[in-house]
């Protein structure tokens, strides 16, 4: 068991009864156990009731399905939404004569990696900005088998077993209890998800069960021993992860504040009710009865120095060889985007956090003359806004990168105005198959280019509004904007505001 460590001099989340977490500048020292499973048991000292300041401690156990066409120790396929028990070999079912296991194979005692860390950035303030970088320690990473799934039929009072997932390869990432709220945990998991996808290690699709999170949560008064923890199991959504943790923290605070006791138990998050519910008691010490698997040889990792001279490169795992061939990781990608396109750091986070959005942005940039900042504005506000309204993924967008690039080129070359561009975007979204150019021609949305016609319209507006003209001549230049709006309405938005302003200012002299 790892030795106790002292965490100190860090700003923590403090909680008060009946409120959301608030950021404080209170610094404190507290003992942190060696791992998530090492948090205090039910017999530990309870935080004292009666005060309103609390600190929360959150640790995570994350199970990521490794990218593989077959299971860990059998040739059975790995497919989502296959009919129940259709992807089960004799070995998966532990039938007699197949070296029946009847137990889960894991690397818990000899993990493939230990003592790591993960850095992630938190947004601060109403306008999100990655101004706070935090690090969570990773106790270990281990390979293990997934288990079968129980399907409870309450109507018939029976439980059905689906073994399709039995034997599927999982990577378990055990994060130390270094987090203190739902936002921190959710951001850390999202960063890990991006890394796994960049590496090709796991698709990490939470909706398909390829990434599942167990959260270990406790509360205590700053400076006092940790409280009794509860474990919230099988969280399969970043949003639900944050909600479940924040709810459980508040539930524990209220329970202790009312003189109650926190049980060392396993809980589940009810997505419809937005609360955690008790599943089973964990008061008794669990004995998993680990034993060596006699039919599996040890997995040995080498580096360049320890690699045997005559070793076949195809038969050994060389860490240095893998490290040299790692793809670009998310943190590097974000830095490159800021450097290459001159966008804000928060925009780089937004591009990576939405699946497929970075690729969409880069494809638009390949075909447009518009500045990156303008492209970012359209993608993060207009494009992403339409997707959110209809709950669509980027891959389901009715507007392609080429269409958006063509639309932005029309704006950049002053063929159409911004309001007209928004009308074209709406038409593109509703009517697939048309190009922006075709819509502009059909709707007659081109900017007026005839100088004489624009000058005549401006003169007519000035003649009809003598009071506004007098106000401008007396020094109230804000009225010019009102006159510009009148001219634009007269042209049905087909005149460039900057060009109108030039004409009006010249006529008002």
Coordinates of C-alpha atoms in Angstrom, one line a residue:
X1 CA 0.0 0.0 0.0
X2 CA 1.3 3.4 -0.9
X3 CA 2.6 5.7 1.9
X4 CA 0.3 8.6 2.9
X5 CA 1.0 11.8 1.1
X6 CA 0.5 15.4 2.2
X7 CA -1.4 17.7 -0.1
X8 CA -1.0 21.4 0.8
X9 CA -1.0 24.9 -0.5
X10 CA -3.7 24.5 -3.2
X11 CA -6.9 26.4 -3.7
X12 CA -9.8 24.0 -3.0
X13 CA -13.5 23.8 -3.5
X14 CA -15.4 24.7 -0.4
X15 CA -19.1 23.8 -0.1
X16 CA -21.8 25.3 2.0
X17 CA -25.2 23.8 2.8
X18 CA -27.8 24.4 0.1
X19 CA -25.4 26.1 -2.4
X20 CA -23.3 25.3 -5.4
X21 CA -19.5 25.0 -5.0
X22 CA -17.7 28.2 -4.6
X23 CA -14.0 28.8 -5.4
X24 CA -12.0 30.0 -2.4
X25 CA -8.5 31.0 -1.7
X26 CA -8.3 29.0 1.5
X27 CA -5.2 26.9 1.7
X28 CA -5.0 23.9 3.8
X29 CA -3.0 20.7 4.4
X30 CA -4.7 17.3 4.5
X31 CA -3.6 13.6 4.3
X32 CA -4.4 11.9 1.1
X33 CA -4.5 8.1 0.9
X34 CA -2.4 6.1 -1.5
X35 CA -5.3 5.3 -3.8
X36 CA -9.0 5.5 -4.5
X37 CA -9.7 2.2 -2.8
X38 CA -7.6 3.4 0.1
X39 CA -10.1 6.0 1.3
X40 CA -11.4 5.8 4.9
X41 CA -13.7 3.0 5.8
X42 CA -17.1 3.3 7.5
X43 CA -15.4 2.9 10.9
X44 CA -13.4 6.1 10.2
X45 CA -14.1 9.3 12.2
X46 CA -17.1 11.2 10.8
X47 CA -16.7 14.9 10.0
X48 CA -18.1 17.0 12.9
X49 CA -21.6 18.5 12.3
X50 CA -22.5 22.1 13.0
X51 CA -20.3 24.1 10.7
X52 CA -21.0 25.1 7.1
X53 CA -17.7 24.8 5.4
X54 CA -16.8 21.5 3.7
X55 CA -14.2 20.2 1.4
X56 CA -15.0 17.4 -1.1
X57 CA -12.6 14.7 -2.3
X58 CA -13.2 12.8 -5.6
X59 CA -11.3 9.9 -7.1
X60 CA -12.1 8.1 -10.3
X61 CA -11.9 4.6 -11.7
X62 CA -12.3 4.7 -15.5
X63 CA -12.8 1.7 -17.7
X64 CA -12.0 2.3 -21.4
X65 CA -12.7 -0.4 -24.0
X66 CA -9.5 -1.0 -26.0
X67 CA -9.8 -0.8 -29.8
X68 CA -9.9 -4.4 -30.9
X69 CA -11.9 -6.5 -33.4
X70 CA -11.9 -9.4 -31.0
X71 CA -12.1 -10.1 -27.3
X72 CA -9.0 -10.3 -25.0
X73 CA -8.5 -14.1 -25.0
X74 CA -11.0 -15.4 -27.6
X75 CA -11.7 -14.8 -31.3
X76 CA -15.3 -13.6 -30.6
X77 CA -16.1 -10.3 -32.3
X78 CA -16.6 -7.0 -30.5
X79 CA -19.7 -5.3 -32.0
X80 CA -22.1 -2.7 -30.5
X81 CA -25.8 -3.5 -30.4
X82 CA -25.4 -7.2 -31.5
X83 CA -28.3 -9.5 -30.5
X84 CA -27.9 -10.8 -26.9
X85 CA -25.4 -13.8 -26.5
X86 CA -24.6 -13.7 -30.2
X87 CA -20.9 -12.9 -29.7
X88 CA -20.0 -15.6 -27.2
X89 CA -17.5 -18.4 -27.7
X90 CA -17.3 -21.5 -25.6
X91 CA -14.3 -19.9 -23.8
X92 CA -16.3 -16.7 -23.1
X93 CA -19.1 -18.8 -21.5
X94 CA -16.5 -20.8 -19.4
X95 CA -18.0 -24.1 -20.7
X96 CA -16.3 -27.3 -19.5
X97 CA -13.3 -28.4 -21.5
X98 CA -12.2 -24.8 -22.4
X99 CA -10.0 -24.1 -19.4
X100 CA -13.1 -22.7 -17.7
X101 CA -12.3 -19.5 -15.9
X102 CA -15.5 -18.4 -14.1
X103 CA -13.6 -15.3 -12.9
X104 CA -12.4 -12.0 -14.2
X105 CA -8.8 -11.8 -15.4
X106 CA -7.1 -8.5 -14.4
X107 CA -3.6 -7.0 -13.9
X108 CA -4.7 -5.4 -10.6
X109 CA -1.6 -6.5 -8.6
X110 CA 0.9 -6.1 -11.5
X111 CA -0.5 -3.2 -13.6
X112 CA 1.0 -2.2 -16.9
X113 CA 1.8 1.3 -15.7
X114 CA 2.0 3.1 -12.3
X115 CA 2.6 6.6 -10.9
X116 CA 1.4 8.7 -13.8
X117 CA -0.4 12.0 -14.0
X118 CA -2.9 13.8 -16.2
X119 CA -3.0 17.6 -16.7
X120 CA -6.2 19.4 -17.7
X121 CA -7.5 23.0 -17.9
X122 CA -10.5 24.4 -16.1
X123 CA -12.6 27.3 -17.3
X124 CA -12.9 30.3 -15.0
X125 CA -15.6 33.0 -15.1
X126 CA -18.7 33.6 -17.1
X127 CA -16.7 33.7 -20.4
X128 CA -14.9 30.3 -20.3
X129 CA -11.1 30.6 -20.5
X130 CA -8.6 27.9 -19.8
X131 CA -6.8 29.9 -17.1
X132 CA -6.4 27.2 -14.5
X133 CA -4.3 24.1 -15.1
X134 CA -4.7 21.2 -12.7
X135 CA -3.0 17.8 -12.5
X136 CA -4.5 14.6 -11.2
X137 CA -2.2 11.7 -10.2
X138 CA -2.8 8.3 -11.9
X139 CA -2.2 5.5 -9.5
X140 CA -2.1 2.8 -12.2
X141 CA -3.3 1.6 -15.5
X142 CA -4.2 -2.1 -16.0
X143 CA -5.7 -4.4 -18.6
X144 CA -8.6 -6.6 -17.6
X145 CA -11.6 -8.4 -19.0
X146 CA -15.1 -6.9 -19.1
X147 CA -17.9 -9.0 -17.5
X148 CA -21.3 -10.0 -18.8
X149 CA -24.3 -7.9 -18.3
X150 CA -27.4 -8.6 -16.2
X151 CA -30.8 -7.4 -17.5
X152 CA -33.4 -7.2 -14.8
X153 CA -37.0 -7.8 -15.9
X154 CA -39.1 -6.5 -13.0
X155 CA -42.3 -7.4 -14.7
X156 CA -41.5 -11.1 -14.8
X157 CA -39.3 -11.0 -11.6
X158 CA -36.4 -12.5 -13.5
X159 CA -32.8 -11.6 -14.5
X160 CA -31.4 -12.3 -17.9
X161 CA -27.7 -12.6 -18.7
X162 CA -26.0 -11.2 -21.9
X163 CA -22.4 -12.4 -22.3
X164 CA -21.6 -10.4 -25.4
X165 CA -19.3 -8.2 -23.4
X166 CA -17.8 -11.0 -21.4
X167 CA -14.0 -11.1 -22.2
X168 CA -13.9 -7.7 -24.0
X169 CA -10.6 -6.0 -23.3
X170 CA -10.7 -3.1 -21.0
X171 CA -8.1 -0.5 -19.8
X172 CA -8.7 0.6 -16.2
X173 CA -7.3 4.0 -15.3
X174 CA -7.3 4.6 -11.5
X175 CA -7.1 8.3 -10.6
X176 CA -6.1 9.3 -7.2
X177 CA -8.6 11.4 -5.1
X178 CA -7.1 14.7 -6.2
X179 CA -10.3 16.3 -7.5
X180 CA -13.0 18.2 -5.5
X181 CA -16.1 18.7 -7.7
X182 CA -18.0 17.5 -10.7
X183 CA -16.5 20.0 -13.1
X184 CA -12.9 18.9 -12.3
X185 CA -13.7 15.2 -12.7
X186 CA -15.7 15.8 -15.9
X187 CA -12.9 17.9 -17.4
X188 CA -10.2 15.3 -16.5
X189 CA -12.3 12.5 -18.0
X190 CA -12.9 14.5 -21.2
X191 CA -9.1 15.2 -21.5
X192 CA -8.4 11.5 -21.1
X193 CA -11.1 10.7 -23.7
X194 CA -9.4 13.0 -26.2
X195 CA -6.0 11.4 -25.5
X196 CA -7.3 7.8 -26.0
X197 CA -8.9 8.8 -29.3
X198 CA -5.8 10.6 -30.5
X199 CA -3.7 7.5 -29.7
X200 CA -6.2 5.1 -31.3
X201 CA -6.2 3.2 -28.0
X202 CA -10.0 3.4 -27.6
X203 CA -12.9 5.0 -29.4
X204 CA -14.0 6.0 -25.9
X205 CA -17.6 6.4 -27.0
X206 CA -19.5 6.8 -23.7
X207 CA -22.9 6.3 -25.4
X208 CA -21.8 2.9 -26.6
X209 CA -20.4 1.9 -23.2
X210 CA -16.8 2.2 -24.4
X211 CA -15.9 4.5 -21.5
X212 CA -17.5 4.1 -18.1
X213 CA -16.6 5.9 -14.9
X214 CA -16.9 5.0 -11.2
X215 CA -16.6 8.0 -8.9
X216 CA -15.5 7.7 -5.3
X217 CA -16.7 10.7 -3.2
X218 CA -16.4 11.9 0.4
X219 CA -16.7 15.2 2.3
X220 CA -14.9 16.5 5.3
X221 CA -14.1 19.8 7.1
X222 CA -10.8 21.3 5.9
X223 CA -7.9 20.2 8.1
X224 CA -9.8 17.1 9.5
X225 CA -9.5 13.5 8.4
X226 CA -11.3 12.4 5.2
X227 CA -14.9 11.3 5.5
X228 CA -16.5 8.0 4.6
X229 CA -16.6 7.5 0.9
X230 CA -19.4 6.3 -1.4
X231 CA -18.9 5.0 -4.9
X232 CA -21.2 6.0 -7.7
X233 CA -21.0 3.3 -10.4
X234 CA -21.2 3.1 -14.2
X235 CA -21.5 6.8 -15.2
X236 CA -21.7 6.8 -19.0
X237 CA -21.9 10.5 -19.8
X238 CA -19.6 13.5 -19.1
X239 CA -22.6 15.6 -18.2
X240 CA -24.1 13.0 -15.9
X241 CA -20.7 12.4 -14.3
X242 CA -20.5 16.1 -13.2
X243 CA -24.1 16.1 -12.0
X244 CA -23.8 12.8 -10.1
X245 CA -20.7 14.0 -8.2
X246 CA -22.1 17.4 -7.3
X247 CA -25.3 15.9 -6.2
X248 CA -23.6 13.3 -4.1
X249 CA -21.3 15.9 -2.4
X250 CA -24.4 18.0 -1.5
X251 CA -26.3 14.9 -0.3
X252 CA -23.5 13.9 2.0
X253 CA -23.1 17.5 3.4
X254 CA -26.9 17.6 4.1
X255 CA -26.8 14.2 5.7
X256 CA -24.0 15.1 8.0
X257 CA -25.4 18.5 8.7
X258 CA -28.6 16.9 9.9
X259 CA -26.7 14.6 12.3
X260 CA -26.8 11.6 10.0
X261 CA -24.1 9.1 9.0
X262 CA -22.5 8.4 5.6
X263 CA -22.5 4.7 4.7
X264 CA -19.7 3.1 2.8
X265 CA -21.9 1.9 -0.1
X266 CA -22.3 1.7 -3.8
X267 CA -24.8 4.1 -5.4
X268 CA -26.1 4.6 -8.9
X269 CA -27.1 7.9 -10.6
X270 CA -30.8 8.2 -11.7
X271 CA -30.6 10.3 -14.8
X272 CA -34.3 11.1 -14.9
X273 CA -34.5 12.2 -11.2
X274 CA -31.0 13.7 -11.2
X275 CA -30.0 12.0 -8.0
X276 CA -28.0 9.1 -6.7
X277 CA -29.7 6.0 -5.2
X278 CA -28.3 3.2 -3.0
X279 CA -27.4 -0.1 -4.7
X280 CA -25.6 -2.2 -2.1
X281 CA -23.7 -1.9 1.1
X282 CA -19.9 -2.1 1.2
X283 CA -19.4 -2.0 5.0
X284 CA -17.8 -5.4 5.1
X285 CA -14.3 -5.6 3.7
X286 CA -14.4 -7.1 0.2
X287 CA -12.1 -10.0 -0.5
X288 CA -11.6 -10.3 -4.2
X289 CA -9.3 -13.4 -3.7
X290 CA -6.7 -12.5 -6.3
X291 CA -4.6 -15.4 -7.6
X292 CA -2.1 -15.8 -10.4
X293 CA -3.5 -17.1 -13.7
X294 CA -1.4 -20.2 -14.5
X295 CA -2.2 -20.3 -18.2
X296 CA -1.0 -16.8 -19.0
X297 CA 2.7 -15.9 -19.5
X298 CA 3.9 -12.7 -17.9
X299 CA 3.7 -9.5 -20.0
X300 CA 7.2 -7.9 -20.0
X301 CA 7.8 -4.4 -21.2
X302 CA 11.3 -3.2 -22.4
X303 CA 13.0 0.0 -23.2
X304 CA 16.0 0.4 -25.6
X305 CA 18.5 -0.3 -22.8
X306 CA 16.9 -3.5 -21.5
X307 CA 15.9 -4.9 -24.8
X308 CA 17.5 -8.4 -25.4
X309 CA 20.0 -8.3 -28.2
X310 CA 18.5 -11.1 -30.3
X311 CA 14.9 -10.2 -29.6
X312 CA 12.4 -10.2 -32.4
X313 CA 10.9 -6.7 -32.6
X314 CA 7.5 -8.3 -33.5
X315 CA 7.5 -10.4 -30.3
X316 CA 8.4 -7.7 -27.7
X317 CA 7.0 -4.4 -26.5
X318 CA 9.6 -1.6 -26.7
X319 CA 8.4 1.5 -24.9
X320 CA 11.0 3.8 -26.5
X321 CA 9.9 2.6 -30.0
X322 CA 6.3 3.4 -29.2
X323 CA 7.1 6.8 -27.6
X324 CA 8.9 7.9 -30.8
X325 CA 5.9 7.1 -32.9
X326 CA 3.2 8.7 -30.7
X327 CA 0.7 10.9 -32.7
X328 CA 0.1 14.6 -31.8
X329 CA -1.7 14.7 -28.4
X330 CA -4.6 17.1 -27.6
X331 CA -2.5 19.6 -25.6
X332 CA 0.0 19.9 -28.5
X333 CA -2.8 20.2 -31.0
X334 CA -4.4 23.1 -29.1
X335 CA -1.1 24.9 -29.0
X336 CA -0.5 24.4 -32.7
X337 CA -4.0 25.8 -33.5
X338 CA -3.3 28.9 -31.5
X339 CA 0.1 29.4 -33.2
X340 CA -1.1 28.5 -36.7
X341 CA -4.3 30.3 -36.9
X342 CA -4.0 33.0 -34.3
X343 CA -7.2 31.9 -32.5
X344 CA -7.8 32.3 -28.8
X345 CA -6.9 29.4 -26.5
X346 CA -10.5 28.9 -25.5
X347 CA -11.4 28.4 -29.1
X348 CA -8.8 25.7 -29.5
X349 CA -10.5 23.9 -26.6
X350 CA -13.9 24.2 -28.1
X351 CA -12.7 22.8 -31.5
X352 CA -11.3 19.7 -29.8
X353 CA -14.1 19.2 -27.3
X354 CA -16.8 18.7 -29.9
X355 CA -16.3 15.5 -31.9
X356 CA -15.5 16.2 -35.5
X357 CA -15.5 20.0 -35.1
X358 CA -11.7 20.4 -35.6
X359 CA -11.7 18.4 -38.8
X360 CA -14.7 20.5 -40.0
X361 CA -12.9 23.8 -39.2
X362 CA -9.7 22.6 -40.9
X363 CA -11.6 21.6 -44.1
X364 CA -13.3 25.0 -44.2
X365 CA -9.9 26.8 -43.8
X366 CA -8.6 24.8 -46.8
X367 CA -11.3 26.3 -49.1
X368 CA -11.9 29.8 -47.8
X369 CA -10.1 33.2 -48.1
X370 CA -11.8 34.4 -44.9
X371 CA -9.6 35.1 -41.8
X372 CA -9.4 32.2 -39.2
X373 CA -11.1 34.4 -36.5
X374 CA -14.1 35.0 -38.8
X375 CA -14.3 31.3 -39.6
X376 CA -14.1 30.4 -35.9
X377 CA -16.9 32.9 -35.2
X378 CA -19.2 31.3 -37.7
X379 CA -18.4 27.7 -36.6
X380 CA -18.6 28.2 -32.8
X381 CA -21.7 30.5 -32.8
X382 CA -23.8 29.9 -35.9
X383 CA -22.9 26.4 -37.0
X384 CA -22.6 24.9 -33.5
X385 CA -25.7 26.7 -32.4
X386 CA -27.8 25.1 -35.1
X387 CA -26.3 21.7 -34.3
X388 CA -27.2 22.1 -30.6
X389 CA -30.8 23.2 -31.4
X390 CA -31.5 20.0 -33.2
X391 CA -29.3 17.7 -31.1
X392 CA -27.1 16.8 -34.1
X393 CA -23.5 15.7 -34.2
X394 CA -21.0 17.4 -36.5
X395 CA -21.1 14.4 -38.8
X396 CA -24.9 14.8 -39.2
X397 CA -24.7 18.4 -40.3
X398 CA -26.7 19.2 -43.5
X399 CA -24.0 21.9 -44.4
X400 CA -20.7 20.6 -45.6
X401 CA -17.3 22.4 -45.0
X402 CA -17.2 23.3 -48.7
X403 CA -20.6 25.0 -48.6
X404 CA -19.7 27.0 -45.5
X405 CA -16.3 28.0 -47.1
X406 CA -18.2 29.2 -50.3
X407 CA -20.5 31.2 -48.2
X408 CA -17.7 32.9 -46.3
X409 CA -15.9 33.6 -49.6
X410 CA -19.0 35.5 -50.7
X411 CA -19.0 37.6 -47.6
X412 CA -15.2 38.1 -47.8
X413 CA -15.4 39.4 -51.4
X414 CA -18.4 41.7 -50.4
X415 CA -20.8 39.9 -52.8
X416 CA -23.3 39.6 -49.9
X417 CA -23.7 41.3 -46.5
X418 CA -23.5 39.5 -43.2
X419 CA -27.3 39.6 -42.7
X420 CA -27.7 38.1 -46.2
X421 CA -25.1 35.5 -45.3
X422 CA -27.2 34.4 -42.3
X423 CA -30.3 34.1 -44.6
X424 CA -28.2 31.9 -47.0
X425 CA -27.0 29.8 -44.1
X426 CA -30.6 29.2 -43.0
X427 CA -31.6 28.2 -46.5
X428 CA -28.6 25.8 -46.8
X429 CA -29.6 24.2 -43.5
X430 CA -33.2 23.7 -44.6
X431 CA -32.6 22.8 -48.3
X432 CA -29.8 20.5 -49.1
X433 CA -28.5 20.3 -52.7
X434 CA -28.3 24.0 -53.4
X435 CA -25.0 26.0 -53.3
X436 CA -24.7 29.4 -51.6
X437 CA -24.2 31.0 -55.0
X438 CA -27.5 29.6 -56.3
X439 CA -29.4 30.7 -53.2
X440 CA -27.9 34.2 -53.5
X441 CA -29.1 34.5 -57.1
X442 CA -32.5 33.0 -56.5
X443 CA -33.2 35.3 -53.5
X444 CA -31.5 38.3 -55.1
X445 CA -29.3 38.9 -52.1
X446 CA -26.3 40.4 -53.8
X447 CA -25.0 43.7 -52.4
X448 CA -25.9 46.7 -54.5
X449 CA -22.8 47.7 -56.4
X450 CA -24.2 50.7 -58.4
X451 CA -22.7 53.8 -56.8
X452 CA -25.2 56.2 -58.4
X453 CA -28.2 54.1 -57.1
X454 CA -26.8 54.1 -53.6
X455 CA -26.1 57.8 -53.6
X456 CA -29.7 58.4 -54.7
X457 CA -31.1 56.2 -51.9
X458 CA -29.0 58.0 -49.3
X459 CA -30.1 61.4 -50.5
X460 CA -33.7 60.3 -50.3
X461 CA -33.3 59.2 -46.7
X462 CA -31.7 62.5 -45.8
X463 CA -34.5 64.4 -47.4
X464 CA -37.1 62.5 -45.5
X465 CA -35.4 62.9 -42.1
X466 CA -34.5 66.6 -41.6
X467 CA -34.4 66.3 -37.8
X468 CA -31.8 63.6 -37.9
X469 CA -29.7 65.6 -40.4
X470 CA -29.9 68.6 -38.1
X471 CA -28.8 66.5 -35.1
X472 CA -25.7 65.3 -37.0
X473 CA -24.8 68.8 -38.0
X474 CA -25.0 69.9 -34.4
X475 CA -22.4 67.2 -33.4
X476 CA -24.5 64.1 -32.5
X477 CA -22.7 61.7 -34.8
X478 CA -24.5 58.7 -33.2
X479 CA -27.5 59.5 -35.3
X480 CA -25.5 58.5 -38.4
X481 CA -26.1 54.9 -37.4
X482 CA -29.8 55.4 -37.4
X483 CA -29.6 56.9 -40.9
X484 CA -27.4 53.9 -42.1
X485 CA -30.2 51.6 -40.8
X486 CA -32.8 53.4 -42.8
X487 CA -30.8 53.1 -46.0
X488 CA -30.2 49.4 -45.4
X489 CA -33.9 48.8 -44.8
X490 CA -34.6 50.7 -48.1
X491 CA -32.2 48.3 -49.8
X492 CA -33.6 45.2 -48.0
X493 CA -30.2 44.6 -46.5
X494 CA -28.4 44.5 -49.8
X495 CA -26.1 47.5 -49.2
X496 CA -22.7 47.4 -47.4
X497 CA -23.0 49.5 -44.2
X498 CA -19.4 50.8 -44.5
X499 CA -20.1 52.0 -48.0
X500 CA -23.4 53.6 -46.9
X501 CA -21.6 55.4 -44.1
X502 CA -19.0 56.9 -46.5
X503 CA -21.8 58.2 -48.8
X504 CA -23.8 59.7 -46.0
X505 CA -20.9 61.4 -44.4
X506 CA -19.9 63.0 -47.7
X507 CA -23.5 64.2 -48.3
X508 CA -23.8 65.5 -44.7
X509 CA -20.8 67.8 -45.1

